[in-house]
Short mmCIF file of C-alpha atoms in Angstrom, two decimals:
data_model
loop_
_atom_site.label_atom_id
_atom_site.label_comp_id
_atom_site.label_asym_id
_atom_site.label_seq_id
_atom_site.Cartn_x
_atom_site.Cartn_y
_atom_site.Cartn_z
CA MET A 1326 18.09 -18.10 -22.76
CA LYS A 1327 14.53 -16.82 -22.95
CA ARG A 1328 12.02 -19.44 -23.98
CA ASP A 1329 8.52 -20.33 -23.04
CA VAL A 1330 8.09 -24.05 -22.87
CA MET A 1331 4.45 -25.05 -22.58
CA ILE A 1332 4.38 -26.22 -18.99
CA SER A 1333 1.05 -25.95 -17.26
CA ASP A 1334 0.57 -24.04 -14.02
CA GLU A 1335 -0.57 -27.30 -12.41
CA LEU A 1336 2.77 -28.89 -13.20
CA VAL A 1337 4.71 -25.89 -11.91
CA ASN A 1338 2.69 -26.08 -8.69
CA ALA A 1339 3.32 -29.80 -8.34
CA PHE A 1340 7.05 -29.19 -8.88
CA VAL A 1341 7.19 -26.47 -6.23
CA ASP A 1342 5.07 -28.56 -3.81
CA HIS A 1343 7.33 -31.64 -4.26
CA GLN A 1344 4.52 -33.72 -5.68
CA LEU A 1345 6.34 -35.10 -8.76
CA ASP A 1346 8.10 -38.42 -9.06
CA GLU A 1347 11.88 -38.48 -9.53
CA ALA A 1348 11.84 -38.75 -13.36
CA GLU A 1349 9.39 -35.92 -13.81
CA LYS A 1350 11.21 -33.78 -11.24
CA SER A 1351 14.53 -34.26 -13.10
CA ARG A 1352 12.88 -33.27 -16.39
CA LEU A 1353 11.49 -30.12 -14.82
CA PHE A 1354 14.89 -29.27 -13.24
CA ASP A 1355 16.47 -29.48 -16.70
CA LEU A 1356 13.79 -27.31 -18.25
CA VAL A 1357 13.96 -24.74 -15.48
CA GLU A 1358 17.71 -24.47 -15.98
CA GLN A 1359 17.35 -23.85 -19.70
CA ASP A 1360 14.22 -21.72 -19.76
CA GLU A 1361 14.35 -18.30 -18.22
CA VAL A 1362 10.59 -17.74 -18.41
CA LEU A 1363 9.84 -21.06 -16.73
CA ASN A 1364 12.50 -20.30 -14.10
CA ARG A 1365 10.69 -17.05 -13.35
CA ARG A 1366 7.34 -18.85 -13.03
CA VAL A 1367 8.82 -21.32 -10.59
CA CYS A 1368 10.41 -18.51 -8.56
CA GLU A 1369 7.10 -16.65 -8.50
CA CYS A 1370 5.30 -19.76 -7.26
CA HIS A 1371 7.94 -20.29 -4.53
CA ARG A 1372 7.62 -16.68 -3.55
CA LEU A 1373 3.86 -16.89 -3.26
CA LYS A 1374 4.10 -20.04 -1.15
CA GLU A 1375 6.61 -18.38 1.17
CA MET A 1376 4.40 -15.33 1.47
CA VAL A 1377 1.41 -17.43 2.47
CA ARG A 1378 3.47 -19.23 5.09
CA HIS A 1379 4.88 -16.01 6.38
CA ALA A 1380 1.40 -14.45 6.57
CA TYR A 1381 0.18 -17.11 9.01
CA ASP A 1382 3.37 -17.73 10.98
CA HIS A 1383 1.95 -15.73 13.85
CA PRO A 1384 -1.82 -15.69 13.79
CA PRO A 1385 -3.50 -13.43 16.35
CA ALA A 1386 -3.96 -14.92 19.80
CA ALA A 1387 -7.05 -17.06 20.17
CA GLY A 1388 -9.98 -14.92 21.14
CA ARG A 1389 -13.26 -15.73 22.86
CA ARG A 1390 -16.69 -15.66 21.34
CA GLU A 1391 -18.68 -12.61 22.26
CA GLY A 1392 -21.23 -14.65 24.19
CA ARG A 1393 -18.65 -16.20 26.45
CA LYS A 1394 -16.90 -12.98 27.34
CA ARG A 1395 -16.81 -12.12 31.01
CA ARG A 1396 -17.61 -8.55 31.69
CA PHE A 1397 -16.07 -6.37 34.36
CA ALA A 1398 -18.26 -4.78 36.94
CA PRO A 1399 -19.08 -1.11 36.10
CA TYR A 1400 -16.93 0.24 38.94
CA LEU A 1401 -13.95 -1.76 37.61
CA GLN A 1402 -14.47 -0.31 34.15
CA SER A 1403 -14.40 3.23 35.60
CA LEU A 1404 -11.29 2.38 37.57
CA VAL A 1405 -9.48 1.05 34.47
CA ALA A 1406 -10.62 4.08 32.43
CA GLY A 1407 -9.26 6.42 35.09
CA LEU A 1408 -5.94 4.60 35.20
CA LEU A 1409 -5.62 4.72 31.42
CA LEU A 1410 -6.29 8.45 31.49
CA LEU A 1411 -3.59 8.94 34.08
CA ILE A 1412 -1.10 6.84 32.07
CA GLY A 1413 -1.96 8.77 28.87
CA ALA A 1414 -1.53 12.14 30.59
CA GLY A 1415 1.77 11.03 32.12
CA ALA A 1416 3.09 9.72 28.81
CA GLY A 1417 2.15 12.98 27.08
CA TRP A 1418 3.88 15.05 29.77
CA PHE A 1419 7.12 13.09 29.48
CA ALA A 1420 7.03 12.71 25.72
CA HIS A 1421 6.56 16.34 24.81
CA GLY A 1422 10.21 17.03 25.48
CA GLN A 1423 11.42 14.37 23.01
CA PRO A 1424 13.18 15.58 19.87
CA ARG A 1425 10.93 16.02 16.85
CA LEU A 1426 11.39 14.13 13.61
CA THR A 1427 13.22 15.81 10.82
CA GLU A 1428 11.34 17.10 7.83
CA HIS A 1429 12.37 14.02 5.87
CA ALA A 1430 11.22 11.57 8.47
CA ALA A 1431 8.03 13.46 9.17
CA ASN A 1432 7.23 13.10 5.50
CA LEU A 1433 6.76 9.38 6.14
CA PRO A 1434 5.11 7.43 3.35
CA GLY A 1435 1.50 6.36 3.84
CA LEU A 1436 2.79 2.86 4.26
CA LEU A 1437 3.84 3.24 7.87
CA ARG A 1438 1.36 5.80 8.98
CA GLU A 1439 -1.51 3.59 7.92
CA ALA A 1440 0.01 0.39 9.14
CA LYS A 1441 0.60 1.92 12.56
CA ALA A 1442 4.18 0.60 12.27
CA PRO A 1443 3.13 -2.41 14.36
CA VAL A 1444 6.38 -4.24 14.81
CA VAL A 1445 8.99 -2.24 13.04
CA LEU A 1446 10.16 -0.13 15.94
CA GLY A 1447 12.47 -2.92 16.96
CA GLY A 1448 13.63 -6.21 15.51
CA ARG A 1449 14.92 -6.86 12.03
CA VAL A 1450 13.52 -5.23 8.95
CA ILE A 1451 14.28 -5.51 5.26
CA LEU A 1452 13.14 -2.61 3.11
CA HIS A 1453 12.88 -3.24 -0.60
CA VAL A 1454 13.29 -0.52 -3.25
CA GLY A 1455 12.49 -1.65 -6.75
CA SER A 1456 11.51 1.50 -8.58
CA SER A 1457 13.51 4.44 -9.80
CA ARG A 1458 10.65 6.88 -9.35
CA PRO A 1459 11.99 9.86 -7.35
CA ALA A 1460 9.05 9.77 -4.94
CA GLU A 1461 9.77 6.12 -4.08
CA LEU A 1462 13.49 6.66 -3.66
CA ARG A 1463 12.80 9.49 -1.28
CA ALA A 1464 10.11 7.52 0.50
CA ALA A 1465 12.55 4.66 1.02
CA LEU A 1466 15.06 6.93 2.71
CA ASP A 1467 12.36 8.73 4.71
CA THR A 1468 11.11 5.37 6.02
CA THR A 1469 14.66 4.26 6.75
CA GLU A 1470 15.45 7.41 8.68
CA TYR A 1471 12.15 7.34 10.53
CA LEU A 1472 12.57 3.74 11.68
CA LEU A 1473 16.17 4.24 12.78
CA ARG A 1474 15.41 7.49 14.57
CA VAL A 1475 12.36 6.25 16.42
CA SER A 1476 14.02 2.96 17.36
CA LYS A 1477 17.02 4.86 18.71
CA HIS A 1478 14.88 7.19 20.78
CA SER A 1479 12.80 4.37 22.18
CA ASN A 1480 15.87 2.22 22.88
CA GLN A 1481 14.64 -0.52 20.58
CA GLN A 1482 17.19 -2.74 18.92
CA LEU A 1483 16.68 -2.47 15.20
CA GLN A 1484 18.63 -4.05 12.37
CA LEU A 1485 17.67 -2.54 9.05
CA GLU A 1486 18.65 -3.71 5.60
CA VAL A 1487 17.74 -1.71 2.50
CA ILE A 1488 17.87 -3.79 -0.66
CA ALA A 1489 17.59 -2.26 -4.12
CA ASN A 1490 17.00 -3.92 -7.46
CA GLY A 1491 15.60 -3.02 -10.86
CA GLY A 1492 15.08 0.70 -11.15
CA GLY A 1493 15.59 1.03 -7.40
CA LEU A 1494 19.30 0.46 -7.93
CA ASP A 1495 19.51 4.13 -8.98
CA LEU A 1496 19.34 4.95 -5.29
CA LEU A 1497 22.72 3.33 -4.70
CA ARG A 1498 24.61 4.30 -7.88
CA THR A 1499 27.41 6.85 -7.86
CA GLY A 1500 26.63 9.70 -10.21
CA VAL A 1501 22.98 8.66 -10.47
CA SER A 1502 21.63 8.69 -6.96
CA PRO A 1503 20.23 12.07 -5.95
CA TYR A 1504 20.70 11.10 -2.31
CA ALA A 1505 24.36 10.03 -2.15
CA ARG A 1506 25.14 12.52 0.61
CA ARG A 1507 22.11 11.57 2.66
CA ILE A 1508 22.96 7.88 2.37
CA ARG A 1509 26.54 8.51 3.49
CA LEU A 1510 25.21 10.45 6.47
CA LEU A 1511 22.82 7.67 7.40
CA GLN A 1512 25.58 5.06 7.12
CA ARG A 1513 27.82 7.08 9.45
CA THR A 1514 25.07 7.75 11.97
CA TYR A 1515 23.55 4.26 12.16
CA PRO A 1516 25.87 1.27 12.24
CA ASN A 1517 22.79 -0.98 12.39
CA LEU A 1518 21.88 0.06 8.83
CA SER A 1519 23.16 -1.64 5.71
CA PHE A 1520 22.46 -1.05 2.04
CA LEU A 1521 22.50 -3.93 -0.44
CA ALA A 1522 22.39 -3.92 -4.22
CA CYS A 1523 21.05 -6.78 -6.30
CA HIS A 1524 23.98 -8.40 -8.10
CA GLN A 1525 21.68 -9.66 -10.88
CA THR A 1526 20.54 -6.15 -11.68
CA VAL A 1527 24.12 -4.84 -11.60
CA THR A 1528 25.29 -7.62 -13.93
CA HIS A 1529 22.40 -7.08 -16.31
CA LEU A 1530 23.06 -3.35 -16.56
CA ARG A 1531 26.74 -3.96 -17.21
CA GLN A 1532 25.86 -6.46 -19.91
CA GLU A 1533 23.83 -3.74 -21.54
CA GLY A 1534 26.89 -1.51 -21.53
CA VAL A 1535 25.84 0.68 -18.60
CA ALA A 1536 28.71 1.67 -16.32
CA VAL A 1537 27.56 0.83 -12.79
CA LYS A 1538 29.47 2.11 -9.82
CA LEU A 1539 27.94 1.72 -6.42
CA LEU A 1540 28.20 4.27 -3.63
CA PRO A 1541 30.87 3.61 -0.98
CA GLY A 1542 29.93 0.99 1.61
CA ILE A 1543 27.23 -0.65 -0.50
CA ARG A 1544 27.37 -4.43 -0.49
CA GLU A 1545 25.95 -6.74 -3.15
CA ALA A 1546 23.49 -9.57 -2.57
CA PRO A 1547 23.37 -12.34 -5.20
CA SER A 1548 19.67 -11.66 -5.86
CA ALA A 1549 17.22 -9.25 -4.28
CA LEU A 1550 14.42 -11.79 -4.41
CA ALA A 1551 16.51 -14.50 -2.81
CA GLN A 1552 17.65 -12.08 -0.11
CA VAL A 1553 14.08 -11.05 0.74
CA VAL A 1554 12.92 -14.66 0.90
CA LYS A 1555 15.94 -15.56 3.03
CA ARG A 1556 15.21 -12.74 5.45
CA LEU A 1557 11.54 -13.62 5.66
CA GLN A 1558 12.50 -17.19 6.52
CA GLU A 1559 14.78 -15.84 9.23
CA GLY A 1560 11.86 -13.94 10.73
CA TRP A 1561 12.56 -10.45 9.42
CA GLN A 1562 9.82 -7.94 8.67
CA TYR A 1563 9.41 -6.93 5.05
CA ILE A 1564 8.53 -3.44 3.85
CA GLN A 1565 8.27 -2.26 0.29
CA ALA A 1566 9.07 1.34 -0.37
CA MET B 1169 0.18 -66.35 31.02
CA THR B 1170 -3.18 -64.80 30.08
CA GLU B 1171 -2.92 -62.42 33.03
CA ARG B 1172 0.52 -61.33 31.85
CA LYS B 1173 -0.80 -60.68 28.34
CA THR B 1174 -3.70 -58.62 29.67
CA THR B 1175 -1.31 -56.53 31.79
CA MET B 1176 0.89 -56.01 28.75
CA ASN B 1177 -2.09 -54.94 26.66
CA LEU B 1178 -3.17 -52.46 29.32
CA PHE B 1179 0.36 -51.06 29.50
CA VAL B 1180 0.50 -50.65 25.68
CA ARG B 1181 -2.90 -48.94 25.69
CA PHE B 1182 -1.80 -46.65 28.51
CA CYS B 1183 1.34 -45.61 26.59
CA GLN B 1184 -0.65 -45.07 23.37
CA SER B 1185 -3.15 -42.94 25.24
CA ARG B 1186 -0.39 -40.77 26.67
CA GLU B 1187 1.23 -40.38 23.26
CA PHE B 1188 -2.15 -39.59 21.73
CA ARG B 1189 -2.86 -36.83 24.25
CA LYS B 1190 0.62 -35.39 23.85
CA LYS B 1191 0.34 -35.30 20.07
CA LEU B 1192 -3.13 -33.87 20.32
CA GLU B 1193 -1.92 -30.98 22.45
CA GLU B 1194 1.00 -30.41 20.10
CA SER B 1195 -1.42 -30.15 17.17
CA ARG B 1196 -3.45 -27.35 18.74
CA GLU B 1197 -1.28 -24.56 17.30
CA ARG B 1198 -1.35 -25.98 13.78
CA LEU B 1199 -5.08 -26.51 13.88
CA TYR B 1200 -5.68 -23.01 15.13
CA ARG B 1201 -3.45 -21.49 12.47
CA THR B 1202 -5.26 -23.30 9.69
CA ALA B 1203 -8.68 -22.57 11.15
CA PHE B 1204 -7.73 -18.90 11.33
CA SER B 1205 -6.55 -18.92 7.73
CA TRP B 1206 -10.00 -20.25 6.72
CA CYS B 1207 -12.19 -17.88 8.71
CA HIS B 1208 -9.87 -14.95 9.69
CA ASP B 1209 -11.74 -14.70 12.98
CA PRO B 1210 -9.63 -15.55 16.08
CA ALA B 1211 -12.66 -16.38 18.20
CA LEU B 1212 -14.21 -18.69 15.65
CA ALA B 1213 -10.83 -20.27 14.89
CA ASP B 1214 -10.43 -20.97 18.61
CA ASP B 1215 -13.89 -22.54 18.78
CA LEU B 1216 -13.22 -24.74 15.78
CA THR B 1217 -9.90 -25.85 17.26
CA GLN B 1218 -11.48 -26.67 20.62
CA ASP B 1219 -14.29 -28.60 18.95
CA THR B 1220 -11.77 -30.55 16.83
CA LEU B 1221 -9.71 -31.50 19.91
CA ALA B 1222 -12.83 -32.50 21.83
CA LYS B 1223 -14.12 -34.65 18.97
CA ALA B 1224 -10.70 -36.21 18.54
CA LEU B 1225 -10.58 -37.15 22.22
CA LYS B 1226 -14.05 -38.57 22.09
CA ASN B 1227 -13.39 -40.62 18.95
CA ALA B 1228 -9.78 -41.57 19.71
CA GLY B 1229 -10.65 -45.21 19.03
CA GLN B 1230 -11.28 -44.42 15.37
CA LEU B 1231 -7.62 -43.56 14.76
CA ARG B 1232 -5.98 -46.70 13.44
CA GLU B 1233 -2.36 -45.54 13.28
CA MET B 1234 -0.70 -42.68 15.10
CA GLN B 1235 1.06 -41.64 11.86
CA LEU B 1236 -2.32 -40.79 10.36
CA MET B 1237 -3.14 -38.40 13.16
CA PRO B 1238 -2.40 -35.10 11.35
CA SER B 1239 -4.67 -35.81 8.37
CA TRP B 1240 -7.32 -37.34 10.70
CA LEU B 1241 -7.34 -34.17 12.84
CA PHE B 1242 -7.56 -31.89 9.84
CA THR B 1243 -10.43 -33.96 8.46
CA ILE B 1244 -12.31 -33.34 11.71
CA LEU B 1245 -11.46 -29.64 11.46
CA ALA B 1246 -12.69 -29.47 7.85
CA ASN B 1247 -15.91 -31.22 8.81
CA GLY B 1248 -16.40 -28.85 11.74
CA TRP B 1249 -15.85 -25.83 9.51
CA ARG B 1250 -18.26 -27.26 6.93
CA ASP B 1251 -20.90 -27.77 9.67
CA HIS B 1252 -20.41 -24.27 10.98
CA PHE B 1253 -20.60 -22.80 7.50
CA ARG B 1254 -23.81 -24.70 6.72
CA GLN B 1255 -25.33 -23.72 10.02
CA TYR B 1256 -24.65 -20.03 9.69
CA ARG B 1257 -24.84 -19.50 5.95
CA GLU B 1258 -27.77 -21.81 5.42
CA LEU B 1259 -26.06 -23.44 2.51
CA ASP B 1260 -27.36 -26.64 1.06
CA ASP B 1261 -24.78 -27.06 -1.64
CA LEU B 1262 -21.24 -26.41 -0.55
CA ASP B 1263 -20.00 -26.66 -4.13
CA ALA B 1264 -21.60 -23.31 -4.79
CA VAL B 1265 -19.07 -21.83 -2.37
CA ASP B 1266 -16.29 -22.88 -4.65
CA GLU B 1267 -17.58 -20.66 -7.41
CA GLY B 1268 -16.69 -17.65 -5.34
CA ASP B 1269 -20.22 -16.62 -4.42
CA TYR B 1270 -19.36 -16.57 -0.74
CA ALA B 1271 -15.84 -15.31 -0.89
CA VAL B 1272 -15.09 -12.63 1.61
CA LYS B 1273 -15.34 -9.41 -0.36
CA THR B 1274 -14.07 -7.01 2.24
CA THR B 1275 -12.10 -7.60 5.37
CA PRO B 1276 -11.14 -5.35 8.24
CA GLU B 1277 -7.56 -5.82 7.18
CA GLU B 1278 -8.20 -4.26 3.80
CA MET B 1279 -7.40 -0.82 5.07
CA HIS B 1280 -3.84 -1.88 5.67
CA ALA B 1281 -3.63 -4.24 2.73
CA ARG B 1282 -1.47 -1.90 0.70
CA THR B 1283 1.03 -1.46 3.42
CA GLN B 1284 2.17 -4.65 4.97
CA ILE B 1285 2.89 -8.00 3.45
CA VAL B 1286 1.15 -10.04 6.13
CA THR B 1287 -2.10 -8.12 5.93
CA ARG B 1288 -1.90 -8.06 2.15
CA VAL B 1289 -1.54 -11.81 1.88
CA ARG B 1290 -4.19 -12.52 4.55
CA SER B 1291 -6.56 -10.19 2.79
CA GLY B 1292 -5.86 -11.95 -0.50
CA VAL B 1293 -6.42 -15.39 1.04
CA ALA B 1294 -9.66 -14.20 2.66
CA ARG B 1295 -10.99 -13.17 -0.74
CA LEU B 1296 -10.48 -16.63 -2.19
CA PRO B 1297 -13.49 -18.93 -2.50
CA LEU B 1298 -13.66 -21.28 0.45
CA GLY B 1299 -12.68 -24.45 -1.43
CA GLN B 1300 -9.60 -22.83 -2.89
CA ARG B 1301 -8.67 -21.25 0.46
CA GLN B 1302 -8.76 -24.62 2.19
CA VAL B 1303 -6.62 -26.37 -0.44
CA LEU B 1304 -4.07 -23.53 -0.54
CA THR B 1305 -3.62 -23.39 3.23
CA LEU B 1306 -3.47 -27.15 3.72
CA VAL B 1307 -0.73 -27.39 1.09
CA ASP B 1308 1.22 -24.22 1.94
CA LEU B 1309 0.84 -24.01 5.73
CA GLU B 1310 0.63 -27.65 6.71
CA GLY B 1311 2.64 -29.18 3.90
CA PHE B 1312 0.11 -31.92 3.17
CA SER B 1313 0.50 -33.80 -0.11
CA TYR B 1314 -2.19 -33.42 -2.74
CA ALA B 1315 -3.44 -36.95 -1.96
CA GLU B 1316 -3.73 -36.12 1.76
CA VAL B 1317 -5.62 -32.90 1.03
CA ALA B 1318 -7.95 -34.84 -1.24
CA GLU B 1319 -8.65 -37.25 1.62
CA ILE B 1320 -9.12 -34.52 4.22
CA LEU B 1321 -11.58 -32.57 2.12
CA GLY B 1322 -13.20 -35.57 0.48
CA ILE B 1323 -12.52 -34.44 -3.08
CA PRO B 1324 -10.56 -35.92 -6.02
CA VAL B 1325 -6.83 -35.17 -6.39
CA GLY B 1326 -7.55 -33.50 -9.75
CA THR B 1327 -9.88 -31.06 -8.01
CA VAL B 1328 -7.15 -30.33 -5.44
CA MET B 1329 -4.75 -29.48 -8.23
CA SER B 1330 -7.16 -27.28 -10.12
CA ARG B 1331 -8.32 -25.45 -6.99
CA LEU B 1332 -4.73 -24.86 -5.94
CA CYS B 1333 -3.92 -23.58 -9.38
CA ARG B 1334 -6.87 -21.17 -9.41
CA ALA B 1335 -6.10 -20.11 -5.84
CA ARG B 1336 -2.51 -19.19 -6.61
CA ARG B 1337 -3.47 -17.37 -9.80
CA ALA B 1338 -6.14 -15.40 -7.96
CA LEU B 1339 -3.88 -14.65 -5.03
CA LYS B 1340 -1.12 -13.41 -7.30
CA LYS B 1341 -3.58 -11.20 -9.14
CA CYS B 1342 -5.11 -9.96 -5.90
CA LEU B 1343 -1.74 -9.09 -4.36
CA SER B 1344 -0.82 -7.13 -7.46
CA ALA B 1345 -4.19 -5.37 -7.45
CA LEU B 1346 -3.81 -4.43 -3.79
CA ASP B 1347 -0.44 -2.98 -4.47
CA PRO B 1348 -0.56 -1.09 -7.79
CA ALA B 1349 2.92 0.26 -7.19
CA MET B 1350 4.29 -3.28 -7.14
CA GLU B 1351 2.43 -4.13 -10.33
CA ALA B 1352 3.57 -0.93 -12.02
CA GLN B 1353 7.16 -1.62 -11.34
CA ARG B 1354 7.06 -5.31 -12.18
CA PRO B 1355 7.84 -5.02 -15.91
CA ARG B 1356 10.77 -2.77 -15.10
CA VAL B 1357 12.20 -5.23 -12.60
CA TRP B 1358 11.70 -8.19 -14.89
CA SER B 1359 13.24 -6.37 -17.82
CA VAL B 1360 16.28 -5.39 -15.78
CA LYS B 1361 16.76 -8.89 -14.40
#
């Protein structure tokens, strides 16, 4: 039921931050259950809180003030520079024989190129697709393929989950997705890749009379938002296509 | 009998001192994280943390109960940050900071702000006015209650609530502005859900 009960942002914050007494908390729980708009505001507030926590989970290592920095002797600097040059030349020599990225993967969205892909070569990554725009759907698959390919070549363990909701669900729908074949190919090639569809979006579309059939091997998550928050709490990296 | 009592007192003081030092060391990471979220400068955050720990050691006698240690430490940190800010910004009235005049307008992370959630959020937090930034991080990162935050920063609880409210609104807006694609798709996602 869509309603918009007049609940102030301060009260929503206090509810999310566990600052209300039992009676007030119970009242809010009842309202949240009945009011879709309020429910969304509470979710948004939770999400923001989680994002802030996540952003400072791993602050950069403590540095030193400029004035206290010890400097290397000039001959040591030259030595280090020489060593780095040798390492760079060696790496270039050995790397030039590595397979090149495919056209798709080379067409990597600005997202990763600019972010220098700091941690996504290994570890656990959740990639969120929420738009049906063709460029974003393609970008999502390009990023997926790039990450998997590079991780494989660099022997990095990567677990990748692609979750789609809203318009992004088009990516995973039979008869709608322009990339069904590519997705099937990716699924076969990379067992460490999984595609998830938002159950809420699927249900909503079906309620509107839209026939939704997902591509083979696509699992459903109860809610895309909940899945992203869950993964963030478990220490996964989040990327938005 | 008196000698026994004195020995007992010494023993209790010794144990408290050990517990104090242990808890102090354990707090280092939390203090550093919060200091970093205020200044976004690892070197300065480290300095503030060190100063806080040194002051805490020096004034250990002021701590009445061990349970109050977290809020006591963060009060020292907030005072240290206030001193630093006054020293380097030549501010006489810290309230002016809360109006956003001294919010960080650009950060080195801004270049990547569109791309990664961590940098986006940090960039958004760095843009908040100082007073809002402190309240937001003390509540969200350290889990302090509104009353504790009010005590740490020396402001009324009502101010804590209003600053937190403004901070979250601004952060939400800022995150959307930094990622127009996310904003553009939001109505679609909401309408589908």
